[in-house]
PDB file of C-alpha atoms in Angstrom:
ATOM      1  CA  MET A 164     176.521 172.317  85.009  1.00 43.00           C
ATOM      2  CA  LYS A 165     174.229 170.457  87.387  1.00 49.00           C
ATOM      3  CA  PHE A 166     173.019 171.877  90.657  1.00 43.00           C
ATOM      4  CA  SER A 167     172.015 169.553  93.458  1.00 51.00           C
ATOM      5  CA  ALA A 168     168.819 170.462  95.309  1.00 52.00           C
ATOM      6  CA  ALA A 169     169.323 171.538  98.893  1.00 53.00           C
ATOM      7  CA  SER A 170     168.268 168.905 101.364  1.00 54.00           C
ATOM      8  CA  PRO A 171     165.370 169.845 103.706  1.00 56.00           C
ATOM      9  CA  SER A 172     167.733 169.839 106.680  1.00 55.00           C
ATOM     10  CA  SER A 173     170.032 172.393 105.016  1.00 60.00           C
ATOM     11  CA  ASN A 174     167.192 174.712 104.039  1.00 69.00           C
ATOM     12  CA  PRO A 175     167.115 177.643 106.516  1.00 69.00           C
ATOM     13  CA  ASN A 176     163.363 178.142 106.081  1.00 69.00           C
ATOM     14  CA  HIS A 177     162.660 174.482 106.718  1.00 66.00           C
ATOM     15  CA  SER A 178     164.875 174.523 109.797  1.00 73.00           C
ATOM     16  CA  ALA A 179     163.142 177.607 111.177  1.00 71.00           C
ATOM     17  CA  THR A 180     159.716 176.048 110.580  1.00 76.00           C
ATOM     18  CA  ARG A 181     160.777 172.900 112.374  1.00 74.00           C
ATOM     19  CA  GLN A 182     162.105 174.910 115.320  1.00 76.00           C
ATOM     20  CA  ASN A 183     158.891 176.933 115.515  1.00 77.00           C
ATOM     21  CA  ARG A 184     156.835 173.742 115.486  1.00 78.00           C
ATOM     22  CA  ALA A 185     158.991 172.225 118.218  1.00 73.00           C
ATOM     23  CA  GLN A 186     158.678 175.391 120.317  1.00 78.00           C
ATOM     24  CA  LYS A 187     154.890 175.417 119.954  1.00 83.00           C
ATOM     25  CA  GLU A 188     154.737 171.781 121.028  1.00 85.00           C
ATOM     26  CA  ARG A 189     156.932 172.515 124.023  1.00 86.00           C
ATOM     27  CA  ASP A 190     154.840 175.556 124.974  1.00 88.00           C
ATOM     28  CA  ALA A 191     151.658 173.455 124.776  1.00 92.00           C
ATOM     29  CA  ILE A 192     153.155 170.752 127.004  1.00 93.00           C
ATOM     30  CA  MET A 193     154.386 173.349 129.494  1.00 93.00           C
ATOM     31  CA  ALA A 194     150.880 174.851 129.592  1.00 94.00           C
ATOM     32  CA  ASP A 195     149.472 171.392 130.375  1.00 95.00           C
ATOM     33  CA  ILE A 196     152.077 170.905 133.100  1.00 95.00           C
ATOM     34  CA  ARG A 197     151.274 174.305 134.588  1.00 94.00           C
ATOM     35  CA  SER A 198     147.532 173.551 134.659  1.00 95.00           C
ATOM     36  CA  ALA A 199     148.173 170.150 136.210  1.00 96.00           C
ATOM     37  CA  ALA A 200     150.505 171.612 138.816  1.00 96.00           C
ATOM     38  CA  ILE A 201     148.038 174.348 139.762  1.00 95.00           C
ATOM     39  CA  ALA A 202     145.339 171.737 140.334  1.00 94.00           C
ATOM     40  CA  GLU A 203     147.586 169.480 142.426  1.00 95.00           C
ATOM     41  CA  PHE A 204     149.263 172.188 144.493  1.00 94.00           C
ATOM     42  CA  SER A 205     145.972 173.974 145.204  1.00 93.00           C
ATOM     43  CA  LEU A 206     144.513 170.709 146.517  1.00 92.00           C
ATOM     44  CA  HIS A 207     147.502 169.249 148.351  1.00 92.00           C
ATOM     45  CA  GLY A 208     150.138 171.943 148.780  1.00 91.00           C
ATOM     46  CA  LEU A 209     153.824 171.409 148.079  1.00 92.00           C
ATOM     47  CA  LYS A 210     154.297 168.476 150.446  1.00 92.00           C
ATOM     48  CA  GLY A 211     151.130 166.619 149.510  1.00 92.00           C
ATOM     49  CA  ALA A 212     151.379 166.968 145.735  1.00 94.00           C
ATOM     50  CA  SER A 213     153.390 164.387 143.796  1.00 94.00           C
ATOM     51  CA  THR A 214     155.141 164.618 140.460  1.00 95.00           C
ATOM     52  CA  GLN A 215     153.429 161.369 139.501  1.00 95.00           C
ATOM     53  CA  SER A 216     150.009 162.989 139.942  1.00 96.00           C
ATOM     54  CA  ILE A 217     151.107 166.123 138.096  1.00 96.00           C
ATOM     55  CA  ALA A 218     152.430 164.035 135.218  1.00 95.00           C
ATOM     56  CA  LYS A 219     149.219 162.012 135.057  1.00 95.00           C
ATOM     57  CA  ARG A 220     147.086 165.166 134.881  1.00 95.00           C
ATOM     58  CA  ALA A 221     149.332 166.481 132.103  1.00 95.00           C
ATOM     59  CA  ASN A 222     149.098 163.172 130.180  1.00 94.00           C
ATOM     60  CA  LEU A 223     152.804 162.543 130.587  1.00 93.00           C
ATOM     61  CA  LYS A 224     154.934 159.832 132.096  1.00 93.00           C
ATOM     62  CA  GLN A 225     156.762 160.853 135.245  1.00 91.00           C
ATOM     63  CA  SER A 226     160.092 160.486 133.431  1.00 91.00           C
ATOM     64  CA  GLN A 227     158.829 162.788 130.672  1.00 92.00           C
ATOM     65  CA  LEU A 228     157.815 165.424 133.207  1.00 93.00           C
ATOM     66  CA  TYR A 229     161.407 165.784 134.377  1.00 92.00           C
ATOM     67  CA  TYR A 230     162.433 166.614 130.829  1.00 91.00           C
ATOM     68  CA  TYR A 231     160.465 169.871 131.243  1.00 92.00           C
ATOM     69  CA  ILE A 232     160.977 170.713 134.926  1.00 92.00           C
ATOM     70  CA  SER A 233     163.978 170.534 137.212  1.00 92.00           C
ATOM     71  CA  SER A 234     162.026 169.612 140.357  1.00 93.00           C
ATOM     72  CA  LYS A 235     158.634 169.718 142.016  1.00 94.00           C
ATOM     73  CA  GLU A 236     159.878 172.460 144.317  1.00 94.00           C
ATOM     74  CA  ALA A 237     161.020 174.661 141.425  1.00 94.00           C
ATOM     75  CA  LEU A 238     157.679 174.207 139.677  1.00 94.00           C
ATOM     76  CA  TYR A 239     155.809 175.111 142.861  1.00 95.00           C
ATOM     77  CA  GLU A 240     157.887 178.201 143.513  1.00 93.00           C
ATOM     78  CA  SER A 241     157.439 179.414 139.934  1.00 92.00           C
ATOM     79  CA  LEU A 242     153.654 179.207 140.352  1.00 93.00           C
ATOM     80  CA  LEU A 243     153.791 180.967 143.708  1.00 91.00           C
ATOM     81  CA  GLN A 244     155.872 183.749 142.181  1.00 89.00           C
ATOM     82  CA  SER A 245     153.406 184.090 139.304  1.00 89.00           C
ATOM     83  CA  VAL A 246     150.628 184.741 141.838  1.00 89.00           C
ATOM     84  CA  LEU A 247     152.677 187.446 143.535  1.00 89.00           C
ATOM     85  CA  GLN A 248     153.597 189.003 140.196  1.00 88.00           C
ATOM     86  CA  ASP A 249     149.946 189.036 139.118  1.00 88.00           C
ATOM     87  CA  TRP A 250     148.927 190.690 142.352  1.00 90.00           C
ATOM     88  CA  ALA A 251     151.726 193.277 142.171  1.00 87.00           C
ATOM     89  CA  VAL A 252     150.476 194.373 138.739  1.00 87.00           C
ATOM     90  CA  LEU A 253     146.717 194.053 139.227  1.00 87.00           C
ATOM     91  CA  PHE A 254     146.094 194.967 142.843  1.00 90.00           C
ATOM     92  CA  VAL A 255     147.212 198.563 143.050  1.00 90.00           C
ATOM     93  CA  PHE A 256     145.271 201.688 143.884  1.00 91.00           C
ATOM     94  CA  ASP A 257     144.648 203.780 140.773  1.00 86.00           C
ATOM     95  CA  ALA A 258     147.059 206.693 141.154  1.00 80.00           C
ATOM     96  CA  SER A 259     145.323 208.633 138.375  1.00 82.00           C
ATOM     97  CA  SER A 260     142.157 209.090 140.466  1.00 85.00           C
ATOM     98  CA  ASP A 261     141.691 211.005 143.708  1.00 85.00           C
ATOM     99  CA  ASP A 262     138.125 209.738 144.140  1.00 94.00           C
ATOM    100  CA  PRO A 263     138.074 207.123 146.942  1.00 95.00           C
ATOM    101  CA  ALA A 264     134.887 205.460 145.672  1.00 95.00           C
ATOM    102  CA  THR A 265     136.285 204.990 142.164  1.00 94.00           C
ATOM    103  CA  VAL A 266     139.604 203.662 143.438  1.00 95.00           C
ATOM    104  CA  LEU A 267     138.012 201.224 145.875  1.00 96.00           C
ATOM    105  CA  ARG A 268     135.466 199.991 143.333  1.00 95.00           C
ATOM    106  CA  THR A 269     138.198 199.236 140.810  1.00 95.00           C
ATOM    107  CA  TYR A 270     140.409 197.546 143.406  1.00 96.00           C
ATOM    108  CA  ILE A 271     137.630 195.351 144.782  1.00 97.00           C
ATOM    109  CA  ARG A 272     136.447 194.377 141.309  1.00 96.00           C
ATOM    110  CA  ARG A 273     139.943 193.293 140.268  1.00 95.00           C
ATOM    111  CA  LYS A 274     140.409 191.305 143.465  1.00 95.00           C
ATOM    112  CA  LEU A 275     137.114 189.484 143.048  1.00 96.00           C
ATOM    113  CA  LEU A 276     137.565 188.775 139.339  1.00 96.00           C
ATOM    114  CA  TYR A 277     140.924 187.159 140.121  1.00 94.00           C
ATOM    115  CA  ALA A 278     139.266 185.058 142.825  1.00 94.00           C
ATOM    116  CA  PHE A 279     136.500 184.001 140.405  1.00 94.00           C
ATOM    117  CA  GLN A 280     138.777 183.283 137.451  1.00 93.00           C
ATOM    118  CA  LYS A 281     141.833 181.807 139.176  1.00 92.00           C
ATOM    119  CA  PRO A 282     140.674 180.281 142.463  1.00 92.00           C
ATOM    120  CA  GLU A 283     143.102 177.365 142.329  1.00 93.00           C
ATOM    121  CA  LEU A 284     146.105 179.584 141.661  1.00 91.00           C
ATOM    122  CA  SER A 285     145.042 181.932 144.434  1.00 91.00           C
ATOM    123  CA  ARG A 286     144.692 179.010 146.874  1.00 92.00           C
ATOM    124  CA  ILE A 287     148.333 178.056 146.315  1.00 93.00           C
ATOM    125  CA  PHE A 288     149.257 181.306 148.072  1.00 92.00           C
ATOM    126  CA  THR A 289     146.839 180.599 150.913  1.00 92.00           C
ATOM    127  CA  ARG A 290     148.171 177.070 151.401  1.00 92.00           C
ATOM    128  CA  GLU A 291     151.704 178.409 151.536  1.00 92.00           C
ATOM    129  CA  VAL A 292     150.712 180.891 154.239  1.00 92.00           C
ATOM    130  CA  LEU A 293     148.928 178.191 156.234  1.00 90.00           C
ATOM    131  CA  GLY A 294     152.021 176.009 155.926  1.00 89.00           C
ATOM    132  CA  GLY A 295     154.219 178.647 157.545  1.00 90.00           C
ATOM    133  CA  GLY A 296     155.026 180.746 154.479  1.00 89.00           C
ATOM    134  CA  ALA A 297     158.731 179.810 154.308  1.00 90.00           C
ATOM    135  CA  LEU A 298     158.910 180.551 150.582  1.00 89.00           C
ATOM    136  CA  LEU A 299     157.181 183.892 151.090  1.00 89.00           C
ATOM    137  CA  GLU A 300     159.700 185.317 153.540  1.00 89.00           C
ATOM    138  CA  LYS A 301     161.800 186.974 150.833  1.00 87.00           C
ATOM    139  CA  HIS A 302     158.671 188.621 149.414  1.00 87.00           C
ATOM    140  CA  TRP A 303     157.243 190.108 152.614  1.00 89.00           C
ATOM    141  CA  THR A 304     159.285 193.326 152.456  1.00 89.00           C
ATOM    142  CA  GLU A 305     157.997 194.186 148.997  1.00 88.00           C
ATOM    143  CA  ALA A 306     154.461 193.144 149.929  1.00 88.00           C
ATOM    144  CA  SER A 307     154.581 195.267 153.097  1.00 90.00           C
ATOM    145  CA  SER A 308     155.804 198.253 151.100  1.00 90.00           C
ATOM    146  CA  SER A 309     152.949 197.875 148.620  1.00 90.00           C
ATOM    147  CA  ALA A 310     150.429 197.610 151.460  1.00 92.00           C
ATOM    148  CA  GLN A 311     151.918 200.651 153.185  1.00 93.00           C
ATOM    149  CA  HIS A 312     151.348 202.794 150.091  1.00 93.00           C
ATOM    150  CA  LYS A 313     147.668 201.797 150.143  1.00 94.00           C
ATOM    151  CA  VAL A 314     147.402 202.469 153.880  1.00 95.00           C
ATOM    152  CA  GLU A 315     148.893 205.935 153.428  1.00 95.00           C
ATOM    153  CA  GLN A 316     146.445 206.705 150.625  1.00 94.00           C
ATOM    154  CA  LEU A 317     143.532 205.554 152.787  1.00 96.00           C
ATOM    155  CA  GLU A 318     144.786 207.635 155.719  1.00 96.00           C
ATOM    156  CA  GLY A 319     145.140 210.637 153.419  1.00 95.00           C
ATOM    157  CA  TRP A 320     141.488 210.339 152.426  1.00 96.00           C
ATOM    158  CA  MET A 321     140.533 210.033 156.081  1.00 97.00           C
ATOM    159  CA  ASN A 322     142.485 213.155 157.009  1.00 97.00           C
ATOM    160  CA  GLU A 323     140.723 215.013 154.194  1.00 95.00           C
ATOM    161  CA  CYS A 324     137.371 213.723 155.513  1.00 96.00           C
ATOM    162  CA  LEU A 325     136.729 211.929 152.201  1.00 96.00           C
ATOM    163  CA  ILE A 326     136.079 208.618 153.969  1.00 97.00           C
ATOM    164  CA  ARG A 327     135.191 207.719 157.539  1.00 96.00           C
ATOM    165  CA  MET A 328     138.030 207.624 160.067  1.00 97.00           C
ATOM    166  CA  MET A 329     139.100 204.082 160.993  1.00 97.00           C
ATOM    167  CA  ASP A 330     142.173 201.851 161.128  1.00 98.00           C
ATOM    168  CA  ALA A 331     143.340 202.020 157.511  1.00 97.00           C
ATOM    169  CA  ARG A 332     145.531 198.933 157.722  1.00 97.00           C
ATOM    170  CA  LEU A 333     142.690 196.824 159.094  1.00 97.00           C
ATOM    171  CA  LEU A 334     140.337 198.204 156.442  1.00 97.00           C
ATOM    172  CA  LEU A 335     142.747 196.996 153.759  1.00 96.00           C
ATOM    173  CA  MET A 336     143.045 193.583 155.395  1.00 96.00           C
ATOM    174  CA  HIS A 337     139.256 193.326 155.692  1.00 97.00           C
ATOM    175  CA  ILE A 338     138.988 193.930 151.943  1.00 97.00           C
ATOM    176  CA  TRP A 339     141.545 191.149 151.382  1.00 95.00           C
ATOM    177  CA  ALA A 340     139.552 188.799 153.586  1.00 95.00           C
ATOM    178  CA  LEU A 341     136.264 189.562 151.833  1.00 96.00           C
ATOM    179  CA  THR A 342     137.642 189.097 148.339  1.00 96.00           C
ATOM    180  CA  GLN A 343     139.997 186.181 148.994  1.00 95.00           C
ATOM    181  CA  HIS A 344     137.118 184.226 150.520  1.00 95.00           C
ATOM    182  CA  TYR A 345     135.666 183.641 147.056  1.00 94.00           C
ATOM    183  CA  ALA A 346     138.849 181.863 145.964  1.00 93.00           C
ATOM    184  CA  ASP A 347     139.688 179.938 149.124  1.00 93.00           C
ATOM    185  CA  PHE A 348     136.112 178.794 149.743  1.00 92.00           C
ATOM    186  CA  ASP A 349     134.943 178.523 146.141  1.00 88.00           C
ATOM    187  CA  ILE A 350     133.191 175.183 146.719  1.00 86.00           C
ATOM    188  CA  GLN A 351     131.362 176.465 149.794  1.00 89.00           C
ATOM    189  CA  VAL A 352     130.388 179.688 148.025  1.00 89.00           C
ATOM    190  CA  ARG A 353     128.858 177.770 145.123  1.00 86.00           C
ATOM    191  CA  ALA A 354     127.033 175.401 147.471  1.00 87.00           C
ATOM    192  CA  MET A 355     125.602 178.266 149.520  1.00 89.00           C
ATOM    193  CA  ILE A 356     124.554 180.365 146.523  1.00 88.00           C
ATOM    194  CA  THR A 357     123.425 177.841 143.916  1.00 81.00           C
ATOM    195  CA  GLY A 358     123.198 174.592 145.865  1.00 76.00           C
ATOM    196  CA  ILE A 359     125.200 171.401 145.622  1.00 67.00           C
ATOM    197  CA  GLY A 360     126.640 170.822 142.185  1.00 67.00           C
ATOM    198  CA  GLY A 361     128.770 173.920 141.708  1.00 62.00           C
ATOM    199  CA  LEU A 362     126.490 175.746 139.290  1.00 68.00           C
ATOM    200  CA  PRO A 363     127.587 179.185 138.027  1.00 79.00           C
ATOM    201  CA  TYR A 364     126.701 182.153 140.181  1.00 84.00           C
ATOM    202  CA  ASP A 365     126.161 185.834 139.407  1.00 90.00           C
ATOM    203  CA  GLU A 366     129.650 187.345 139.694  1.00 93.00           C
ATOM    204  CA  ASP A 367     128.460 190.893 139.043  1.00 95.00           C
ATOM    205  CA  HIS A 368     125.991 190.628 141.915  1.00 94.00           C
ATOM    206  CA  ILE A 369     128.734 189.538 144.312  1.00 95.00           C
ATOM    207  CA  ILE A 370     131.029 192.329 143.112  1.00 96.00           C
ATOM    208  CA  SER A 371     128.243 194.844 143.659  1.00 95.00           C
ATOM    209  CA  GLU A 372     127.368 193.564 147.134  1.00 95.00           C
ATOM    210  CA  VAL A 373     130.959 193.395 148.391  1.00 96.00           C
ATOM    211  CA  THR A 374     131.748 196.816 146.931  1.00 96.00           C
ATOM    212  CA  ASN A 375     128.671 198.388 148.498  1.00 96.00           C
ATOM    213  CA  PHE A 376     129.536 196.784 151.848  1.00 96.00           C
ATOM    214  CA  VAL A 377     133.000 198.369 151.825  1.00 97.00           C
ATOM    215  CA  LEU A 378     131.834 201.731 150.502  1.00 97.00           C
ATOM    216  CA  ASN A 379     129.103 201.937 153.130  1.00 96.00           C
ATOM    217  CA  ALA A 380     131.641 201.112 155.838  1.00 96.00           C
ATOM    218  CA  CYS A 381     133.754 203.998 154.539  1.00 96.00           C
ATOM    219  CA  GLY A 382     130.787 206.355 154.566  1.00 95.00           C
ATOM    220  CA  LEU A 383     130.644 206.501 150.772  1.00 94.00           C
ATOM    221  CA  PRO A 384     127.574 206.174 148.533  1.00 87.00           C
ATOM    222  CA  ASP A 385     127.168 202.688 147.105  1.00 78.00           C
ATOM    223  CA  LEU A 386     126.710 201.678 143.462  1.00 67.00           C
ATOM    224  CA  SER A 387     122.944 202.002 143.650  1.00 64.00           C
ATOM    225  CA  ALA A 388     122.987 205.528 145.027  1.00 54.00           C
TER     226      ALA A 388
END
């Protein structure tokens, strides 16, 4: 009796390998599209960015781009949501610590590292706010709730005389302004610190200075104390 060899297409292992390879290729292309979109949207916002420019950055034809995305608007909103999701996970007050200095140091460090490492992605949020924030409206309730928890924790420390009495909500917003500056004005920051040309700057020094500024304002000892 003769047995015919299974064709490659009928071999389950071969089929799975081919599917895995195709998925990896798709994931790589989607990563290129995401990077291209972040660059374009951070520079031009939703209205100013074009799918042609995004496709060019991703080394795709415009027609190919639409094989991977449904629309420019959907791509933009997915990136905006990723920023909010990152922030919801990263930018919380450490509930395991009741030491204001430790909590604030950790919070400020995380905020600044995000600004240093993902300035373009962070600027997409800022551009959306400056444009009226229409796509953020459905997220404000959750964002306000998250901020309120931080305000209440700050006020609790104030009532316990652990930090200086002040407007807790404004303190939180001042921290946002200080840290977000390093994402929104990345080019200016580099020019002011290292001169024209965008050379690397000392991130740890900035983290230390901003942290000490906030801690001193709260009546807490700084990192050098």
